[in-house]
Coordinates of C-alpha atoms and ligand atoms in Angstrom, one line a residue:
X1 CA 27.4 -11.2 -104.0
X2 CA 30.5 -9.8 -102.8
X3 CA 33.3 -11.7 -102.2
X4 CA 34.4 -12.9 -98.6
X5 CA 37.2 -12.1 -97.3
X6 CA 39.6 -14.0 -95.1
X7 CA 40.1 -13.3 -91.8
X8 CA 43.7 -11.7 -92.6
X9 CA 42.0 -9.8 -95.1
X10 CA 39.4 -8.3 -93.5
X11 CA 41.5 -7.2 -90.4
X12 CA 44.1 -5.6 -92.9
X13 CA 41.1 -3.7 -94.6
X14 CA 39.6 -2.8 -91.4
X15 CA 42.6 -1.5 -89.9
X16 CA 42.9 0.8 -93.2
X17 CA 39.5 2.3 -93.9
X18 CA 37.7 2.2 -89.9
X19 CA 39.7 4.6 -87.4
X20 CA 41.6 3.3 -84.6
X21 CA 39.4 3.6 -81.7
X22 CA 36.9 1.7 -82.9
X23 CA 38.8 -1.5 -80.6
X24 CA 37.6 -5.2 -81.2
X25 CA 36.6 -7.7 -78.5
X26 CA 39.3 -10.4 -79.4
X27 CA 42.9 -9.9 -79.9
X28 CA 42.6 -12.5 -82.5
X29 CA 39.2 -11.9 -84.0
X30 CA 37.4 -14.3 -86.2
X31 CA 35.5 -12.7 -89.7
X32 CA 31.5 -13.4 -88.6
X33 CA 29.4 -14.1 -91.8
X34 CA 26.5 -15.4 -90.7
X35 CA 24.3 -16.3 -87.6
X36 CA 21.0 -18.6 -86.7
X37 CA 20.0 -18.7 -83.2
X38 CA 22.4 -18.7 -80.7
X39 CA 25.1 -19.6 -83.2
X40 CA 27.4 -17.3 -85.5
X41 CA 30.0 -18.3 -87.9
X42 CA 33.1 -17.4 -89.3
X43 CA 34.1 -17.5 -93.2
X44 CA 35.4 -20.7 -92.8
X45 CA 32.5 -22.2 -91.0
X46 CA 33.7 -22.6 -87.5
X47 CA 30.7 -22.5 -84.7
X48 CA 30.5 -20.2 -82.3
X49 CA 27.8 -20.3 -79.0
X50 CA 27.2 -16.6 -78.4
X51 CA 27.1 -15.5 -75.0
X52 CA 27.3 -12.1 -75.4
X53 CA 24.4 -11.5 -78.1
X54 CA 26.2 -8.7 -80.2
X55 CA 26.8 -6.8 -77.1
X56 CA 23.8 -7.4 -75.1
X57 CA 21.3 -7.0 -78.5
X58 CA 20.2 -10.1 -79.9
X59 CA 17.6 -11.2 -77.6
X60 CA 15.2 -13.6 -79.6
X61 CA 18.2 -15.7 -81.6
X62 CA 20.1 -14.8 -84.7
X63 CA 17.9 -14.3 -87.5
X64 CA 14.8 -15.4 -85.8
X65 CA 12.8 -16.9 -88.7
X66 CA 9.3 -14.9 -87.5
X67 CA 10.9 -11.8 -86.5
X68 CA 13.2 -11.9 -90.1
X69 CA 10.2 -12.2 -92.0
X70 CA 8.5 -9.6 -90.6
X71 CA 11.6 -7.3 -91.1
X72 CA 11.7 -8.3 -94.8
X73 CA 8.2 -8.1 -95.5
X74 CA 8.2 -4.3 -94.7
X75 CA 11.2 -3.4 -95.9
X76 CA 9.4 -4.3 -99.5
X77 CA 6.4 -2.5 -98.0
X78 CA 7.3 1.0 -96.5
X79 CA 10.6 1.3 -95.6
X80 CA 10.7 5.1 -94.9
X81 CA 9.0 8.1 -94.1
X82 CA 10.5 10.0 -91.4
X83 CA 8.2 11.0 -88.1
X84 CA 6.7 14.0 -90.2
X85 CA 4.5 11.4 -92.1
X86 CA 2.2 9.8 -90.7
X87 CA 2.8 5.6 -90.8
X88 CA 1.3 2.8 -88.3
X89 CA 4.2 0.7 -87.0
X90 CA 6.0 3.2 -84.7
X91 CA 2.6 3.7 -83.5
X92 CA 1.7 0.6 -83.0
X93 CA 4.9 -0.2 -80.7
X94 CA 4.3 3.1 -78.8
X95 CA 1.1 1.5 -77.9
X96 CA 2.7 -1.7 -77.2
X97 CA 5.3 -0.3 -74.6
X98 CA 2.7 1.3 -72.9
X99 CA 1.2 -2.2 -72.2
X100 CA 4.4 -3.9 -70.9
X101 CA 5.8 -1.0 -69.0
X102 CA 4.9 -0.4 -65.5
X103 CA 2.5 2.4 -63.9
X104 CA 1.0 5.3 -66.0
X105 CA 4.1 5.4 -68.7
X106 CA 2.8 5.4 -71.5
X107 CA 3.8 8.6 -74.1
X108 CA 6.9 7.3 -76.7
X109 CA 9.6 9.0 -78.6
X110 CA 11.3 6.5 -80.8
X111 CA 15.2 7.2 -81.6
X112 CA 17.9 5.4 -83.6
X113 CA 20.1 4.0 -80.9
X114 CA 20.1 4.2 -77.1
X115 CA 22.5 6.7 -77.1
X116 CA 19.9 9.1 -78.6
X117 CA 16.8 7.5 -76.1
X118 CA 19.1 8.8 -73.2
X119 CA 19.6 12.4 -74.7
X120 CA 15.9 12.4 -75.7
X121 CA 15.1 11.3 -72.0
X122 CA 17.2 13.7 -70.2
X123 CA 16.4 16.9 -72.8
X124 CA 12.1 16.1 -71.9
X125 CA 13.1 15.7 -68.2
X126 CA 15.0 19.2 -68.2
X127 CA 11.9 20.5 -70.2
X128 CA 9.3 19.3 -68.0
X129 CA 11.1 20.5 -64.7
X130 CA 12.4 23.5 -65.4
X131 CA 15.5 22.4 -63.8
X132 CA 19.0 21.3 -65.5
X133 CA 21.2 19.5 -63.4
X134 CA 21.8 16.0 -63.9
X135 CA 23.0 13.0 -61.4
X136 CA 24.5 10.3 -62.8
X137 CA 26.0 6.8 -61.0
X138 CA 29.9 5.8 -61.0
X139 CA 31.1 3.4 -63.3
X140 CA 27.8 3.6 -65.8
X141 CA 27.7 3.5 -69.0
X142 CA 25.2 5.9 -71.2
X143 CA 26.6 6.7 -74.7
X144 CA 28.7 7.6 -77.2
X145 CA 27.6 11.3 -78.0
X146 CA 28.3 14.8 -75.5
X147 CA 25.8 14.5 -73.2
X148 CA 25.8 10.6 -72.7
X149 CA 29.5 10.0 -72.2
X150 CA 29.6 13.1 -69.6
X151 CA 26.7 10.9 -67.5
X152 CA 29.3 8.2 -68.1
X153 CA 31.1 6.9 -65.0
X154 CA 34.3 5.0 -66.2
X155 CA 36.8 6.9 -67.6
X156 CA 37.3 4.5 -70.7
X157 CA 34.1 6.0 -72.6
X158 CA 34.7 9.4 -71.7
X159 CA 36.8 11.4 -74.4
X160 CA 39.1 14.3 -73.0
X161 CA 37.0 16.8 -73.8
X162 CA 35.3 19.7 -72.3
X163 CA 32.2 17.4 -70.9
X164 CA 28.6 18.7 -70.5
X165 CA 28.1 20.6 -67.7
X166 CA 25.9 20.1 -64.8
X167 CA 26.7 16.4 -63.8
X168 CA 27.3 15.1 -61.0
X169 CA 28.0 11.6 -59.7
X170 CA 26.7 9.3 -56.7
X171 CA 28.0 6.3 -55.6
X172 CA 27.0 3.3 -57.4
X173 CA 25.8 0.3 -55.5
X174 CA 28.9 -1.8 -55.9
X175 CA 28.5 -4.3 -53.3
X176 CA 31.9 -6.6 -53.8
X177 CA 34.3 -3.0 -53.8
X178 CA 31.7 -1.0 -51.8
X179 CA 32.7 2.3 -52.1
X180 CA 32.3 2.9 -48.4
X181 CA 33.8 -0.3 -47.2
X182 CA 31.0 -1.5 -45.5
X183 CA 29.1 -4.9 -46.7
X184 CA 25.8 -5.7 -47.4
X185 CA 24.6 -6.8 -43.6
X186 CA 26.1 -3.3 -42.2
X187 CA 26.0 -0.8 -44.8
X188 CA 22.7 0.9 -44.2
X189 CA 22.3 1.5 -47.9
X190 CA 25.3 4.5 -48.0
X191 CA 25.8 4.2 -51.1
X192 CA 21.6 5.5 -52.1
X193 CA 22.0 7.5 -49.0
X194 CA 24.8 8.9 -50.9
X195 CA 22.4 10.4 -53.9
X196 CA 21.1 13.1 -51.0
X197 CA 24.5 13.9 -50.2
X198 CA 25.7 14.5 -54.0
X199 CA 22.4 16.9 -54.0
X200 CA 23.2 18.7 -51.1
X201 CA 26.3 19.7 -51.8
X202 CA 27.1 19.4 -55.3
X203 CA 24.2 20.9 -57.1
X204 CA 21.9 23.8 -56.7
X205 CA 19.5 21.3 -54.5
X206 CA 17.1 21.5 -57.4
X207 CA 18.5 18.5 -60.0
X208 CA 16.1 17.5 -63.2
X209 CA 16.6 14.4 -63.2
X210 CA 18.7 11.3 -61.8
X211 CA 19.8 8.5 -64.5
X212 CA 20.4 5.3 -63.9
X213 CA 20.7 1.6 -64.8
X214 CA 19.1 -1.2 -62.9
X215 CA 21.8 -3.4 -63.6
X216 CA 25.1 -1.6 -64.6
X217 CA 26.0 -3.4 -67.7
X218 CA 29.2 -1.8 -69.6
X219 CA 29.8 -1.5 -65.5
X220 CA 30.2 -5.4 -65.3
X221 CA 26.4 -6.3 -64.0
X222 CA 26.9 -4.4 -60.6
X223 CA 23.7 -5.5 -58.9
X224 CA 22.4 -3.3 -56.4
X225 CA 20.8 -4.5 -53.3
X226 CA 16.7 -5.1 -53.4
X227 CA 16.1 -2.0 -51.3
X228 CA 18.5 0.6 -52.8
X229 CA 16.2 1.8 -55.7
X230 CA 13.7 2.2 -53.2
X231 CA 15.8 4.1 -50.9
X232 CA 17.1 6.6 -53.8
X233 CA 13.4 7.0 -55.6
X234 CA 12.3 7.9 -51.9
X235 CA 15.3 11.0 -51.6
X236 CA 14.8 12.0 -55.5
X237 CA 11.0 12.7 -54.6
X238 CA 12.0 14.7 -51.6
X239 CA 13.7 17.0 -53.8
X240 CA 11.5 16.6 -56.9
X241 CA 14.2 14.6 -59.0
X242 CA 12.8 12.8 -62.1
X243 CA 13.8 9.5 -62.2
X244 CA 15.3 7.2 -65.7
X245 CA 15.9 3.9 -65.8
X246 CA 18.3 3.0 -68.3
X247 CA 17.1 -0.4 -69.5
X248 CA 19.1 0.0 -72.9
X249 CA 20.8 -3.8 -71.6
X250 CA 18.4 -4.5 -68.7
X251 CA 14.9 -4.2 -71.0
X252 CA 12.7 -6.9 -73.0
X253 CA 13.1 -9.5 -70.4
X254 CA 16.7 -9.7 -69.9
X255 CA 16.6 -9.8 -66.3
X256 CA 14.2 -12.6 -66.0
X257 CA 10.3 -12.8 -65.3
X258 CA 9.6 -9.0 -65.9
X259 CA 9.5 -6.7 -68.6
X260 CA 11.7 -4.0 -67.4
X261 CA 14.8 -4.9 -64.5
X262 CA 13.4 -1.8 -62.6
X263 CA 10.9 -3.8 -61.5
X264 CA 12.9 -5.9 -59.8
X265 CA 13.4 -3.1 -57.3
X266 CA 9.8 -2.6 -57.0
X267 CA 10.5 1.0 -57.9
X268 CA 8.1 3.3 -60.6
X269 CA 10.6 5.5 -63.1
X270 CA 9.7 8.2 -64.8
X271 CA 11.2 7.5 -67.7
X272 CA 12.6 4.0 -69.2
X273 CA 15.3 4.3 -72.1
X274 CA 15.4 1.1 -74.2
X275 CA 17.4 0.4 -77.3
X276 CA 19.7 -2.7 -78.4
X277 CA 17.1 -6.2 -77.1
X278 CA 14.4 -4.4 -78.7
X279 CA 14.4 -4.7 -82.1
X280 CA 17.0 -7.8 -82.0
X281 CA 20.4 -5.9 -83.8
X282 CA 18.3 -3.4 -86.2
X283 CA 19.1 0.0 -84.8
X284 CA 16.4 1.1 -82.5
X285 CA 16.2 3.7 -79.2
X286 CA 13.4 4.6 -77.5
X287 CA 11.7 6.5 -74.1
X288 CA 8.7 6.3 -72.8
X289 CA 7.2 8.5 -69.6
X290 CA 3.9 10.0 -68.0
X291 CA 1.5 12.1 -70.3
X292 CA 1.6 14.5 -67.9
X293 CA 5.4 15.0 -68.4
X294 CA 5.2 14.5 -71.9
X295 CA 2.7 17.7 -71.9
X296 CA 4.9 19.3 -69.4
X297 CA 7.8 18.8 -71.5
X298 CA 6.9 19.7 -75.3
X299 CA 8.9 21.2 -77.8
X300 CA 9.5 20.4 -81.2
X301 CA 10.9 17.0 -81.8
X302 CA 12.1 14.9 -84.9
X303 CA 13.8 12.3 -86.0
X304 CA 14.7 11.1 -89.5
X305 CA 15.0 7.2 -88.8
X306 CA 13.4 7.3 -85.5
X307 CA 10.7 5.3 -85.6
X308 CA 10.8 3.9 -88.8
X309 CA 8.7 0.8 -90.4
X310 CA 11.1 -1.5 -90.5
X311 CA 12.7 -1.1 -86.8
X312 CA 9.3 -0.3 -85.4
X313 CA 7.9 -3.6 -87.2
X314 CA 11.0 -5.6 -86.0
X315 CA 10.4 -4.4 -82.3
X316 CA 6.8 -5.7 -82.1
X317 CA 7.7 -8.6 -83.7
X318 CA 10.3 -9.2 -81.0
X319 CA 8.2 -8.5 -78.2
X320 CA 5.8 -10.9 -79.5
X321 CA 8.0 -13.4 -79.8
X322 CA 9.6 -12.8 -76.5
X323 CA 6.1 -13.3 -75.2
X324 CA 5.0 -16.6 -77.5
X325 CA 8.5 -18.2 -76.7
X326 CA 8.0 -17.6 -73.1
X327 CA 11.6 -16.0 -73.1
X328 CA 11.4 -13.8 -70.0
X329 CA 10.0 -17.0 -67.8
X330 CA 13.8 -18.7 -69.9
X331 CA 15.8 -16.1 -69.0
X332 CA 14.9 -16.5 -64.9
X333 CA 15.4 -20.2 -65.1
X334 CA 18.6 -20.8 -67.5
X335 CA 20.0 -17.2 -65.7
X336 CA 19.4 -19.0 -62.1
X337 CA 21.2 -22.1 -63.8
X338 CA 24.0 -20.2 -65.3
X339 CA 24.3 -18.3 -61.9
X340 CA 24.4 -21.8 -60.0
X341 CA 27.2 -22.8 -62.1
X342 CA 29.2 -19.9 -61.9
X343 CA 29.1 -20.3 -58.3
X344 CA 30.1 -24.1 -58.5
X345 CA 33.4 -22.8 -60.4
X346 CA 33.8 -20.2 -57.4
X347 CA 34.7 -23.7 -55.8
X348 CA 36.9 -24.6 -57.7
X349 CA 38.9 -21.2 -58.7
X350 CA 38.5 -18.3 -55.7
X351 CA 39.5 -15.9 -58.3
X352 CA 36.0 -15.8 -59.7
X353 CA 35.8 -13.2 -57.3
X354 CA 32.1 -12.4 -57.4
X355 CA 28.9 -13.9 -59.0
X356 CA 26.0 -11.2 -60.0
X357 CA 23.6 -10.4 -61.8
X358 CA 19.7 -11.5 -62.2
X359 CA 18.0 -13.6 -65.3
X360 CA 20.5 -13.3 -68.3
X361 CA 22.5 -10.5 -67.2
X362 CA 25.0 -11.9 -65.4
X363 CA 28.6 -11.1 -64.3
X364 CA 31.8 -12.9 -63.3
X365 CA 34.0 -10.3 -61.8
X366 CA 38.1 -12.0 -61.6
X367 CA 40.3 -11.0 -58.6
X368 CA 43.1 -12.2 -56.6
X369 CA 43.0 -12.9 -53.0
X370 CA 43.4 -9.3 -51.9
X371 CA 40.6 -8.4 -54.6
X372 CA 43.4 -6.8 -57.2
X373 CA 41.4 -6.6 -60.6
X374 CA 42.5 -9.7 -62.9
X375 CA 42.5 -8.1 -66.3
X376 CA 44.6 -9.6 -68.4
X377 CA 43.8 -12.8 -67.2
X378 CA 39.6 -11.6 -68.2
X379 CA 40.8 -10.6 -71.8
X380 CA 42.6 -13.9 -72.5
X381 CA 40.3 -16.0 -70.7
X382 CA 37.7 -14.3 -73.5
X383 CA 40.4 -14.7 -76.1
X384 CA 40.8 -18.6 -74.9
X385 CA 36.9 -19.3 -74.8
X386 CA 36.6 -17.7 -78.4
X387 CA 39.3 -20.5 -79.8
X388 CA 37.1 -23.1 -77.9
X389 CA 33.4 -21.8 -79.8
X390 CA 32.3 -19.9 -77.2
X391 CA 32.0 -15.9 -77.4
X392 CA 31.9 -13.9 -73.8
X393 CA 32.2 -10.5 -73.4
X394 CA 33.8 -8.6 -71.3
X395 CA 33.5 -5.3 -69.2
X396 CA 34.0 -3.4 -65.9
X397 CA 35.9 -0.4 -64.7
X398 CA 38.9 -2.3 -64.8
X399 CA 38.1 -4.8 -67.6
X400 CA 38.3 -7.6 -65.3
X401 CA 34.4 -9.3 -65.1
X402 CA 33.5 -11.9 -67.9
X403 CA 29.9 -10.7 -69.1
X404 CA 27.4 -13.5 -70.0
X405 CA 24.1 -11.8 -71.8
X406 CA 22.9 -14.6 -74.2
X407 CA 20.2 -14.7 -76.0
X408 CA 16.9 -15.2 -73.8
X409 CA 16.4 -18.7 -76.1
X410 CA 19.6 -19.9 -74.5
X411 CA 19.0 -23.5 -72.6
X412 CA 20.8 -25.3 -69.6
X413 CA 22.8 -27.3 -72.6
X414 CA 24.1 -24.3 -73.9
X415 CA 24.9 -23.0 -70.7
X416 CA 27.1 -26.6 -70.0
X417 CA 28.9 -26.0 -72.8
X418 CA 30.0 -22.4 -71.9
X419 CA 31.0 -23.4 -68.7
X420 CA 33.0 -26.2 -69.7
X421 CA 34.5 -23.7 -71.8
X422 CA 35.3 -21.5 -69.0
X423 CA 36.2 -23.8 -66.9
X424 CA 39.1 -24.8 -69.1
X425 CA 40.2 -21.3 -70.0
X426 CA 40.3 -20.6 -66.4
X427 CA 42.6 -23.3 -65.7
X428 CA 45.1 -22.5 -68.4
X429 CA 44.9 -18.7 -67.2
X430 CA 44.9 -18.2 -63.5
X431 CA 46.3 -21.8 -62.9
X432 CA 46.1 -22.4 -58.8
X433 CA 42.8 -24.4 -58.7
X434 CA 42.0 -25.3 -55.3
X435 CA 41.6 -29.0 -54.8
Ligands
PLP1 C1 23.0 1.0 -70.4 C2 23.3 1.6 -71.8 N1 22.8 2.8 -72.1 C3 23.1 3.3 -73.3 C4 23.9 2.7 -74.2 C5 24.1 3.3 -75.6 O1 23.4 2.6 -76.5 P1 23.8 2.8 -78.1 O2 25.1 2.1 -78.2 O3 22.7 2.1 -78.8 O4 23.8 4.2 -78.4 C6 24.4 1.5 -73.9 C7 25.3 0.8 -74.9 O5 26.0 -0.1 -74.6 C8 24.2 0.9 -72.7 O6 24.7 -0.3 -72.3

């Protein structure tokens, strides 16, 4: 075994061998060695309740017995043969995600990260159309590589470099800083009305494909209203837009009730891209979409650890245990819990801005009275609630919404003690309580 290293230690090391921009959540952060359910641990043994499940990824509990087992007894199987070779588990979870996705989707390509699902996605759409141009949302969040940080709408995520080309941007459906100052009783759904506008005048009026996420997560869980998918899907078919839903955070449940947070908005994609939730933290991407754009959009594909035994056994394994632990019926009831309570602290501190989100993706977004971003007061409330035993992440444009994404096996205790938690870093942080 090899030796653990102290905190100190470890941050020295890490600082000398990992390059600089790869930035940690904590100013001060603790040295994890181990995790079981919704716990992790530092070196020292200090418990920590994690809300933020890796970042959004560890849906069933850390080190879920059934799900570990399964991962262990096929890495001693078949660990690898690469999608040349013909092996049953990637297969097997194709035909899986055909069962629990909605409508006809049904044909899978299975990647490494979501990152690469998003890539895949947006390469078959341009295939199967004929078309090139891409629309993207402000303030989302698609990847690390070329094409998926230029469909990346917060500056943050996007390197200074010559980005794809052929992107363009709508309005996202921000409804606390609606981009056309309107609010939800009067807007008259600009902001989907905007998607015709961005293909009228800044593309050819013939796009591929539209991407976006039901629930912007890296965004700070910007919650669109229940008719604005509806209204965008309705303008993309006008023009013969393909449609992805990026359920890379939103997928497996997280939402609350269904499968997939598209749903939600009652709306059929054309492609879902999935990745972190589904395979609980071993690195899996995938896409799924029509047969008909599948045939439409063929060319030669591969992937060396795409779909490979060990991920591709972890995912079913996690989507059966999603479904034996009842996790998605969990996440509507402990989210709608966590969501109440949220609110309650509204009462209490006006600078919890706004309360969003739906199951276990949830957002707390911190303002002052005339709505200016609170972000230092975000990153040490996250700093503070991390000292207490309690990890929260952290997101948004302006780094100023606290991000709660548990695990789905969270319960209504766990969710007491992270608002306890909160409730005490907010009063050492932003200090005026109202009485
Ligand atoms: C919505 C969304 N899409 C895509 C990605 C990229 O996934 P990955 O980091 O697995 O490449 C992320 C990662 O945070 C995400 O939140």
């Amino acid at each position: 075994m090899t030796a653990v290293l102290s905190r100190e230690e470890l941050k020295k090391k890490r600082e000398q061998y990992i390059v600089p921009g790869v930035k940690q959540l904590f100013s001060d952060p603790p040295n994890l060695v181990k995790g079981k359910g919704v716990y992790l641990y530092d070196e020292k043994g200090k418990e920590y309740l994690d809300m933020f499940a890796g970042i959004v990824t560890v849906s069933v509990g850390h080190c879920h017995p059934k799900v570990t087992a399964r991962t262990i007894e096929q890495l001693q199987t078949l660990q690898h043969t690469s999608t040349v070779f013909m092996t049953q588990p990637m297969v097997d979870l194709a035909e899986k995600l055909a069962q629990i996705t909605p409508g006809d989707l049904s044909k899978t390509f299975v990647t490494n990260s979501g990152t690469e699902a998003n890539e895949a996605a947006i390469r078959m759409a341009r295939l199967a159309s004929g078309r090139n141009e891409v629309i993207a949302l402000r303030h989302s969040y698609h990847g690390e590589s070329h094409l998926a940080s230029s469909i990346t709408g917060n500056h943050t995520w996007r390197p200074d470099i010559m980005p794809a080309a052929g992107i363009h941007f709508a309005a996202n459906a921000y409804c606390y800083r609606c981009p056309f100052k309107k609010t939800p009783d009067n807007c008259n759904l600009e902001c989907a009305k905007d998607v015709e506008r961005v293909i009228q005048t800044q593309t050819s009026g013939r796009p591929a494909v539209m991407i976006a996420e039901p629930i912007q997560g890296v965004g700070g869980a910007i919650t669109p209203p229940d008719a604005y998918f509806g209204e965008v899907k309705k303008i993309l078919e006008q023009y013969g837009v393909l449609f992805i839903a990026d359920e890379v955070q939103t997928g497996v449940g997280r939402t609350g009730n269904h499968w997939f947070g598209i749903t939600n908005w009652g709306v059929q994609p054309d492609f879902i891209t999935m990745a972190k939730g589904l395979a609980n933290g071993l690195p899996i991407g995938a896409f799924i979409t029509t047969p008909e754009i599948a045939n439409h959009g063929q060319k030669q594909q591969i992937n060396t650890f795409g779909g490979n035994p060990v991920s591709s056994t972890t995912a079913l394994a996690v989507l059966e245990t999603i479904e034996e632990e009842k996790l998605m019926n969990n996440a509507k009831v402990v989210g709608e819990y966590l969501m109440e309570g949220l609110r309650d602290l509204q009462k209490t501190f006006p600078q919890v801005a706004d309360v969003r989100g739906k199951g276990l993706m949830v957002g707390a977004e911190l303002a002052d009275e005339h709505k200016n971003p609170l972000t230092k007061e975000a990153a040490r409330i996250v700093d503070l609630a991390k000292d207490d035993g309690v990890i929260l992440g952290k997101g948004g444009l302006y780094g100023n919404t606290i991000r709660v994404k548990p695990p789905l096996t969270i319960t209504k205790e766990n969710v007491d003690t992270m608002l306890k938690s909160l409730r005490k870093a907010l009063e050492a942080t932003v200090k005026v309580p109202v009485s």
